[in-house]
Short mmCIF file of C-alpha atoms in Angstrom, two decimals:
data_model
loop_
_atom_site.label_atom_id
_atom_site.label_comp_id
_atom_site.label_asym_id
_atom_site.label_seq_id
_atom_site.Cartn_x
_atom_site.Cartn_y
_atom_site.Cartn_z
CA UNK A 1 150.21 1.69 -56.66
CA UNK A 2 151.25 0.15 -53.25
CA UNK A 3 149.71 2.79 -51.36
CA UNK A 4 146.39 1.77 -53.15
CA UNK A 5 146.63 -1.79 -52.31
CA UNK A 6 147.80 -1.01 -49.13
CA UNK A 7 145.05 1.73 -48.09
CA UNK A 8 142.14 -0.55 -49.24
CA UNK A 9 143.91 -3.69 -46.70
CA UNK A 10 144.08 -0.99 -43.89
CA UNK A 11 140.61 -0.20 -43.99
CA UNK A 12 139.53 -3.18 -43.81
CA UNK A 13 141.86 -4.25 -40.91
CA UNK A 14 140.39 -0.93 -39.47
CA UNK A 15 137.39 -1.94 -39.10
CA UNK A 16 138.52 -5.14 -37.00
CA UNK A 17 141.65 -3.96 -35.25
CA UNK A 18 141.70 -0.39 -33.86
CA UNK A 19 145.88 -0.95 -33.64
CA UNK A 20 146.00 -0.37 -37.21
CA UNK A 21 143.54 3.17 -37.51
CA UNK A 22 146.41 4.98 -36.66
CA UNK A 23 147.71 4.03 -39.92
CA UNK A 24 144.72 4.82 -41.79
CA UNK A 25 145.31 8.99 -41.96
CA UNK A 26 148.66 8.45 -43.66
CA UNK A 27 147.28 5.71 -45.79
CA UNK A 28 144.84 8.31 -47.43
CA UNK A 29 146.69 10.83 -48.12
CA UNK A 30 148.65 9.14 -50.21
CA UNK A 31 145.99 6.69 -52.11
CA UNK A 32 143.92 10.65 -52.28
CA UNK A 33 147.43 11.45 -54.14
CA UNK A 34 147.30 8.64 -56.04
CA UNK A 35 144.07 8.25 -57.69
CA UNK A 36 144.21 12.00 -58.47
CA UNK A 37 147.62 11.37 -60.59
CA UNK A 38 149.51 13.64 -58.50
CA UNK A 39 153.13 11.98 -56.23
CA UNK A 40 152.30 10.59 -52.95
CA UNK A 41 153.96 13.48 -50.87
CA UNK A 42 154.27 11.61 -47.60
CA UNK A 43 157.03 8.26 -47.07
CA UNK A 44 154.26 5.70 -46.39
CA UNK A 45 154.54 3.50 -49.41
CA UNK A 46 158.15 3.45 -48.70
CA UNK A 47 157.11 2.51 -45.27
CA UNK A 48 155.03 -0.33 -46.82
CA UNK A 49 158.03 -1.73 -48.87
CA UNK A 50 160.23 -0.96 -46.29
CA UNK A 51 158.43 -3.44 -44.16
CA UNK A 52 157.76 -5.61 -46.70
CA UNK A 53 161.78 -6.14 -47.34
CA UNK A 54 163.29 -5.86 -44.83
CA UNK A 55 163.80 -9.90 -44.10
CA UNK A 56 164.67 -10.39 -47.74
CA UNK A 57 167.41 -7.70 -47.44
CA UNK A 58 169.22 -9.79 -44.23
CA UNK A 59 169.38 -12.77 -45.72
CA UNK A 60 169.31 -12.00 -49.79
CA UNK A 61 170.20 -8.08 -50.17
CA UNK A 62 170.79 -8.66 -54.02
CA UNK A 63 167.30 -10.36 -54.48
CA UNK A 64 165.87 -6.34 -52.65
CA UNK A 65 165.46 -4.73 -56.33
CA UNK A 66 163.49 -7.79 -57.93
CA UNK A 67 161.29 -8.08 -55.41
CA UNK A 68 161.20 -4.19 -54.96
CA UNK A 69 159.51 -4.18 -58.96
CA UNK A 70 157.76 -7.79 -58.21
CA UNK A 71 156.25 -5.50 -55.51
CA UNK A 72 155.03 -2.78 -57.63
CA UNK A 73 154.01 -5.47 -60.38
CA UNK A 74 151.79 -6.44 -58.02
CA UNK A 75 150.44 -4.01 -57.12
CA UNK A 76 149.48 -2.60 -60.63
CA UNK A 77 147.50 -5.89 -60.74
CA UNK A 78 145.83 -5.99 -57.78
CA UNK A 79 144.51 -2.32 -58.80
CA UNK A 80 143.90 -3.34 -61.78
CA UNK A 81 142.06 -6.38 -61.19
CA UNK A 82 139.81 -4.21 -58.28
CA UNK A 83 138.57 -1.86 -60.95
CA UNK A 84 137.53 -4.83 -63.12
CA UNK A 85 135.94 -6.43 -60.51
CA UNK A 86 134.30 -2.78 -59.33
CA UNK A 87 133.01 -2.55 -63.34
CA UNK A 88 131.74 -5.80 -63.64
CA UNK A 89 129.48 -5.62 -60.10
CA UNK A 90 128.63 -2.38 -61.63
CA UNK A 91 127.82 -3.40 -64.87
CA UNK A 92 125.68 -6.77 -63.63
CA UNK A 93 124.06 -4.49 -60.87
CA UNK A 94 122.88 -2.27 -63.58
CA UNK A 95 121.53 -4.95 -66.05
CA UNK A 96 119.65 -6.46 -63.10
CA UNK A 97 117.92 -3.37 -62.55
CA UNK A 98 117.25 -2.90 -66.35
CA UNK A 99 116.94 -6.67 -67.52
CA UNK A 100 116.08 -8.30 -64.30
CA UNK A 101 119.54 -10.62 -65.11
CA UNK A 102 123.03 -10.12 -64.63
CA UNK A 103 123.99 -10.70 -67.98
CA UNK A 104 122.13 -9.58 -71.10
CA UNK A 105 123.53 -11.24 -73.79
CA UNK A 106 122.52 -14.80 -72.36
CA UNK A 107 120.17 -13.70 -69.33
CA UNK A 108 120.11 -17.29 -67.59
CA UNK A 109 123.82 -17.76 -67.31
CA UNK A 110 122.79 -14.73 -64.26
CA UNK A 111 121.98 -16.96 -61.00
CA UNK A 112 119.99 -13.78 -59.97
CA UNK A 113 118.12 -13.88 -63.08
CA UNK A 114 114.13 -13.97 -63.24
CA UNK A 115 113.13 -17.72 -64.74
CA UNK A 116 113.04 -16.83 -68.23
CA UNK A 117 113.92 -18.38 -71.53
CA UNK A 118 116.56 -15.51 -72.82
CA UNK A 119 116.61 -13.27 -75.97
CA UNK A 120 120.52 -13.87 -77.05
CA UNK A 121 121.79 -11.03 -77.89
CA UNK A 122 123.05 -12.36 -80.52
CA UNK A 123 126.78 -10.39 -80.05
CA UNK A 124 129.70 -12.17 -78.80
CA UNK A 125 131.18 -11.89 -75.60
CA UNK A 126 134.05 -9.46 -74.63
CA UNK A 127 136.88 -11.99 -74.60
CA UNK A 128 135.59 -14.69 -77.34
CA UNK A 129 135.83 -10.81 -79.10
CA UNK A 130 139.36 -10.16 -77.94
CA UNK A 131 140.74 -13.78 -78.44
CA UNK A 132 140.01 -13.65 -81.93
CA UNK A 133 142.46 -11.13 -82.09
CA UNK A 134 139.74 -8.01 -82.37
CA UNK A 135 140.55 -6.19 -79.02
CA UNK A 136 139.17 -2.89 -80.38
CA UNK A 137 135.84 -4.77 -81.28
CA UNK A 138 135.85 -6.30 -77.98
CA UNK A 139 136.37 -2.64 -75.95
CA UNK A 140 133.48 -1.52 -78.42
CA UNK A 141 131.05 -3.83 -77.82
CA UNK A 142 131.43 -4.00 -74.41
CA UNK A 143 130.84 -0.16 -73.78
CA UNK A 144 127.94 -0.29 -76.59
CA UNK A 145 126.58 -3.08 -74.61
CA UNK A 146 126.72 -0.68 -71.25
CA UNK A 147 125.11 2.19 -73.14
CA UNK A 148 122.48 0.53 -74.34
CA UNK A 149 121.61 -0.33 -70.61
CA UNK A 150 122.50 3.48 -69.03
CA UNK A 151 120.17 4.36 -72.40
CA UNK A 152 117.13 2.18 -71.00
CA UNK A 153 117.40 3.24 -67.22
CA UNK A 154 114.33 5.77 -67.94
CA UNK A 155 112.04 2.90 -69.32
CA UNK A 156 112.24 0.85 -66.48
CA UNK A 157 111.52 4.07 -64.21
CA UNK A 158 108.60 4.72 -66.02
CA UNK A 159 104.87 3.80 -65.78
CA UNK A 160 104.10 0.87 -68.45
CA UNK A 161 100.85 1.45 -70.14
CA UNK A 162 99.78 -2.20 -71.51
CA UNK A 163 97.54 -0.95 -74.02
CA UNK A 164 100.05 0.90 -75.76
CA UNK A 165 102.16 -2.46 -76.84
CA UNK A 166 98.51 -4.00 -77.61
CA UNK A 167 97.89 -5.09 -81.05
CA UNK A 168 94.85 -3.19 -82.71
CA UNK A 169 92.67 -6.18 -82.78
CA UNK A 170 94.25 -8.14 -80.25
CA UNK A 171 92.03 -10.86 -78.60
CA UNK A 172 91.77 -11.06 -74.48
CA UNK A 173 91.63 -14.17 -72.29
CA UNK A 174 87.87 -14.43 -71.77
CA UNK A 175 86.74 -11.40 -73.56
CA UNK A 176 87.24 -7.66 -73.39
CA UNK A 177 86.17 -5.54 -69.92
CA UNK A 178 86.22 -1.53 -70.63
CA UNK A 179 85.99 -1.71 -66.84
CA UNK A 180 89.58 -3.68 -66.32
CA UNK A 181 92.72 -2.67 -67.24
CA UNK A 182 95.15 -4.22 -69.49
CA UNK A 183 97.42 -6.64 -68.85
CA UNK A 184 100.36 -7.80 -72.10
CA UNK A 185 102.15 -10.91 -71.64
CA UNK A 186 105.34 -11.63 -74.08
CA UNK A 187 105.64 -15.04 -74.90
CA UNK A 188 107.34 -17.57 -76.98
CA UNK A 189 105.06 -20.70 -77.21
CA UNK A 190 108.20 -23.23 -76.69
CA UNK A 191 109.20 -21.76 -73.29
CA UNK A 192 107.96 -23.44 -70.08
CA UNK A 193 108.43 -20.41 -67.92
CA UNK A 194 105.66 -18.77 -70.51
CA UNK A 195 103.15 -21.99 -69.54
CA UNK A 196 104.40 -21.37 -65.87
CA UNK A 197 102.79 -18.16 -66.12
CA UNK A 198 99.76 -19.20 -67.45
CA UNK A 199 98.96 -21.27 -64.93
CA UNK A 200 100.54 -18.73 -62.31
CA UNK A 201 98.01 -16.57 -64.06
CA UNK A 202 94.71 -19.23 -63.64
CA UNK A 203 95.23 -19.48 -59.87
CA UNK A 204 95.37 -16.37 -58.77
CA UNK A 205 92.67 -15.55 -60.93
CA UNK A 206 95.09 -12.67 -62.95
CA UNK A 207 92.26 -12.71 -66.33
CA UNK A 208 89.19 -12.30 -63.60
CA UNK A 209 91.17 -8.47 -63.01
CA UNK A 210 92.60 -7.83 -66.14
CA UNK A 211 92.29 -7.65 -69.85
CA UNK A 212 95.31 -10.03 -70.82
CA UNK A 213 96.41 -10.47 -73.56
CA UNK A 214 99.72 -11.32 -75.47
CA UNK A 215 102.69 -10.75 -77.95
CA UNK A 216 103.76 -13.88 -79.77
CA UNK A 217 108.12 -13.88 -79.96
CA UNK A 218 109.61 -16.92 -80.83
CA UNK A 219 112.89 -16.75 -79.55
CA UNK A 220 116.06 -17.04 -82.74
CA UNK A 221 119.62 -16.99 -82.77
CA UNK A 222 122.14 -17.05 -85.00
CA UNK A 223 121.45 -21.09 -86.21
CA UNK A 224 117.64 -21.21 -85.89
CA UNK A 225 115.01 -20.52 -83.00
CA UNK A 226 115.42 -21.49 -80.06
CA UNK A 227 112.01 -23.59 -80.27
CA UNK A 228 111.41 -25.33 -83.81
CA UNK A 229 107.92 -25.01 -84.04
CA UNK A 230 107.16 -21.74 -82.40
CA UNK A 231 107.01 -19.76 -85.44
CA UNK A 232 104.70 -22.26 -86.40
CA UNK A 233 102.59 -21.36 -83.68
CA UNK A 234 103.24 -18.30 -83.30
CA UNK A 235 101.90 -17.64 -86.84
CA UNK A 236 98.66 -19.75 -86.32
CA UNK A 237 98.00 -17.78 -83.29
CA UNK A 238 98.25 -14.47 -85.36
CA UNK A 239 96.11 -16.08 -88.25
CA UNK A 240 93.55 -16.69 -86.11
CA UNK A 241 93.58 -13.26 -84.89
CA UNK A 242 93.34 -11.72 -88.20
CA UNK A 243 90.01 -13.62 -89.32
CA UNK A 244 88.40 -13.22 -86.00
CA UNK A 245 89.10 -9.47 -86.25
CA UNK A 246 88.25 -9.55 -90.51
CA UNK A 247 85.07 -12.56 -89.63
CA UNK A 248 83.69 -12.82 -86.30
CA UNK A 249 82.98 -16.38 -85.65
CA UNK A 250 80.72 -16.52 -82.45
CA UNK A 251 83.45 -19.04 -80.91
CA UNK A 252 82.90 -19.09 -77.18
CA UNK A 253 86.08 -18.00 -76.86
CA UNK A 254 89.38 -16.69 -79.75
CA UNK A 255 90.66 -19.75 -81.29
CA UNK A 256 94.20 -18.30 -80.67
CA UNK A 257 93.21 -18.51 -76.57
CA UNK A 258 92.39 -22.07 -77.10
CA UNK A 259 95.45 -22.77 -78.36
CA UNK A 260 97.23 -21.29 -75.40
CA UNK A 261 95.48 -22.79 -72.94
CA UNK A 262 95.54 -26.71 -74.83
CA UNK A 263 99.50 -25.87 -75.05
CA UNK A 264 100.56 -24.48 -71.69
CA UNK A 265 97.65 -26.42 -69.61
CA UNK A 266 97.26 -30.22 -70.77
CA UNK A 267 99.75 -33.31 -71.00
CA UNK A 268 99.78 -35.20 -74.53
CA UNK A 269 100.82 -39.03 -73.66
CA UNK A 270 103.87 -38.88 -70.45
CA UNK A 271 104.49 -35.60 -71.02
CA UNK A 272 103.30 -32.05 -71.70
CA UNK A 273 101.69 -30.82 -74.04
CA UNK A 274 104.21 -28.01 -74.76
CA UNK A 275 107.03 -30.36 -74.24
CA UNK A 276 105.56 -32.90 -77.35
CA UNK A 277 104.89 -30.13 -79.30
CA UNK A 278 108.83 -28.95 -78.62
CA UNK A 279 109.82 -32.36 -80.55
CA UNK A 280 106.68 -32.70 -82.82
CA UNK A 281 108.04 -32.93 -86.93
CA UNK A 282 106.23 -29.98 -88.44
CA UNK A 283 102.89 -32.43 -89.97
CA UNK A 284 102.05 -33.08 -86.98
CA UNK A 285 101.99 -29.74 -84.85
CA UNK A 286 100.46 -28.47 -88.16
CA UNK A 287 97.97 -31.45 -87.45
CA UNK A 288 97.43 -30.72 -83.69
CA UNK A 289 97.20 -27.03 -83.96
CA UNK A 290 93.82 -27.36 -86.76
CA UNK A 291 92.19 -29.98 -84.54
CA UNK A 292 92.13 -27.61 -81.42
CA UNK A 293 90.70 -24.69 -83.40
CA UNK A 294 88.10 -27.24 -84.80
CA UNK A 295 86.96 -28.63 -81.13
CA UNK A 296 86.84 -24.68 -79.98
CA UNK A 297 84.16 -25.12 -82.42
CA UNK A 298 85.86 -24.05 -85.67
CA UNK A 299 84.19 -25.59 -89.08
CA UNK A 300 86.48 -27.14 -91.44
CA UNK A 301 86.00 -24.19 -93.88
CA UNK A 302 87.25 -21.52 -90.74
CA UNK A 303 90.04 -23.36 -90.18
CA UNK A 304 91.57 -24.05 -93.44
CA UNK A 305 91.05 -20.18 -93.98
CA UNK A 306 93.21 -19.57 -91.20
CA UNK A 307 95.58 -22.20 -91.81
CA UNK A 308 96.21 -20.43 -95.63
CA UNK A 309 96.23 -17.10 -93.95
CA UNK A 310 98.90 -18.49 -91.33
CA UNK A 311 101.33 -18.70 -94.34
CA UNK A 312 99.85 -15.16 -95.76
CA UNK A 313 102.97 -12.88 -95.78
CA UNK A 314 100.21 -10.49 -94.17
CA UNK A 315 100.84 -13.02 -90.74
CA UNK A 316 104.29 -12.37 -91.52
CA UNK A 317 105.06 -9.02 -91.40
CA UNK A 318 102.57 -8.86 -88.39
CA UNK A 319 105.05 -10.81 -86.97
CA UNK A 320 107.97 -8.87 -88.20
CA UNK A 321 106.01 -5.96 -86.50
CA UNK A 322 105.86 -7.23 -83.22
CA UNK A 323 109.35 -8.15 -83.12
CA UNK A 324 110.63 -4.91 -83.80
CA UNK A 325 108.07 -3.66 -80.81
CA UNK A 326 110.04 -6.68 -78.40
CA UNK A 327 113.48 -5.35 -79.63
CA UNK A 328 113.59 -1.77 -80.26
CA UNK A 329 110.32 0.00 -78.22
CA UNK A 330 110.01 -2.97 -75.41
CA UNK A 331 113.44 -3.65 -75.01
CA UNK A 332 113.47 -6.41 -73.19
CA UNK A 333 115.85 -9.30 -72.75
CA UNK A 334 113.54 -11.99 -71.06
CA UNK A 335 110.14 -14.20 -72.08
CA UNK A 336 107.89 -13.73 -70.96
CA UNK A 337 107.59 -10.42 -69.93
CA UNK A 338 104.68 -9.53 -68.90
CA UNK A 339 103.49 -5.57 -68.42
CA UNK A 340 101.04 -4.90 -66.13
CA UNK A 341 100.06 -2.91 -62.66
CA UNK A 342 101.85 0.08 -64.35
CA UNK A 343 105.42 -1.87 -64.12
CA UNK A 344 107.43 -3.89 -66.84
CA UNK A 345 108.23 -7.48 -65.22
CA UNK A 346 110.87 -9.06 -66.83
CA UNK A 347 111.02 -13.30 -66.61
CA UNK A 348 108.45 -15.73 -64.24
CA UNK A 349 105.96 -13.59 -62.30
CA UNK A 350 105.00 -15.88 -59.31
CA UNK A 351 101.30 -15.85 -58.15
CA UNK A 352 101.77 -14.11 -54.62
CA UNK A 353 103.36 -11.19 -57.80
CA UNK A 354 100.17 -11.22 -59.86
CA UNK A 355 97.92 -11.29 -57.13
CA UNK A 356 99.58 -7.63 -55.65
CA UNK A 357 99.40 -5.74 -59.16
CA UNK A 358 96.62 -3.52 -59.83
#
């Protein structure tokens, strides 16, 4: 292992000083044999160790052997550290390309990731698992996660068709126009980046050039939902969509989009309505949702029917179907995720990006 470490050091030094380049050929010869599991057929390794141990041999000859062993151990540690570092770098880069974050189990922990609310992988990290004594499980989870990322690479290179993932009875911001392409957003009503994306769409005039629809996806983990009222809002959004498909109301804008616009663009008191909704009790949140529907032009009877439908098995089954689509078919870990212009955009898209999408 000494010659491997020495080769790396000599390679770096050769880039900044010509006097080390004469050693590069010998270092490479020893390095290439070691990495192919062959014995080093040169004296390069011995020369390196001798140069390091010579001063010690003069002062304390008895320490030469222990020091030689220590050098070998240190070399092994350095090589293993380099291998692990290269693996982590490669894995992070691959995750960044596929998922928009270098850590797909905790997307928001990556400083290079797009702004997002992350869908937690629900899988303990390598060290958490290993420290519990399940070393084999730790390696198994790590390689399974890497395998999943590699398997997802082809999907990130394909041309994405948003209409393929839209609900059959989807509603569209401003109505549907057959001459416009479909764009699909995966959103959590409680995620602040979804609110920011909605405002960016308005500023970019995105809905003027696209049929914008959405899939509601309340983020959940082992301890519950990330935003406590997101499941309630998602059930109302889905119930409105079902009700509109079954009994057209004739309102100017479908009630689900009225809810999203009120939620993402208005303020309640001294905070955003979204923040208020995230902190509200279920009763207060329900009352507000029904008030928005009434303001949108729905009659009290229609609001009551939508409220009843929101608690139905039909709506629950649809939300489960959407969860399967998001997690298994689209396979994203970022909320919001936007499909448009033939691409999948993980995380928040800025105004310029939205304007550049076909």
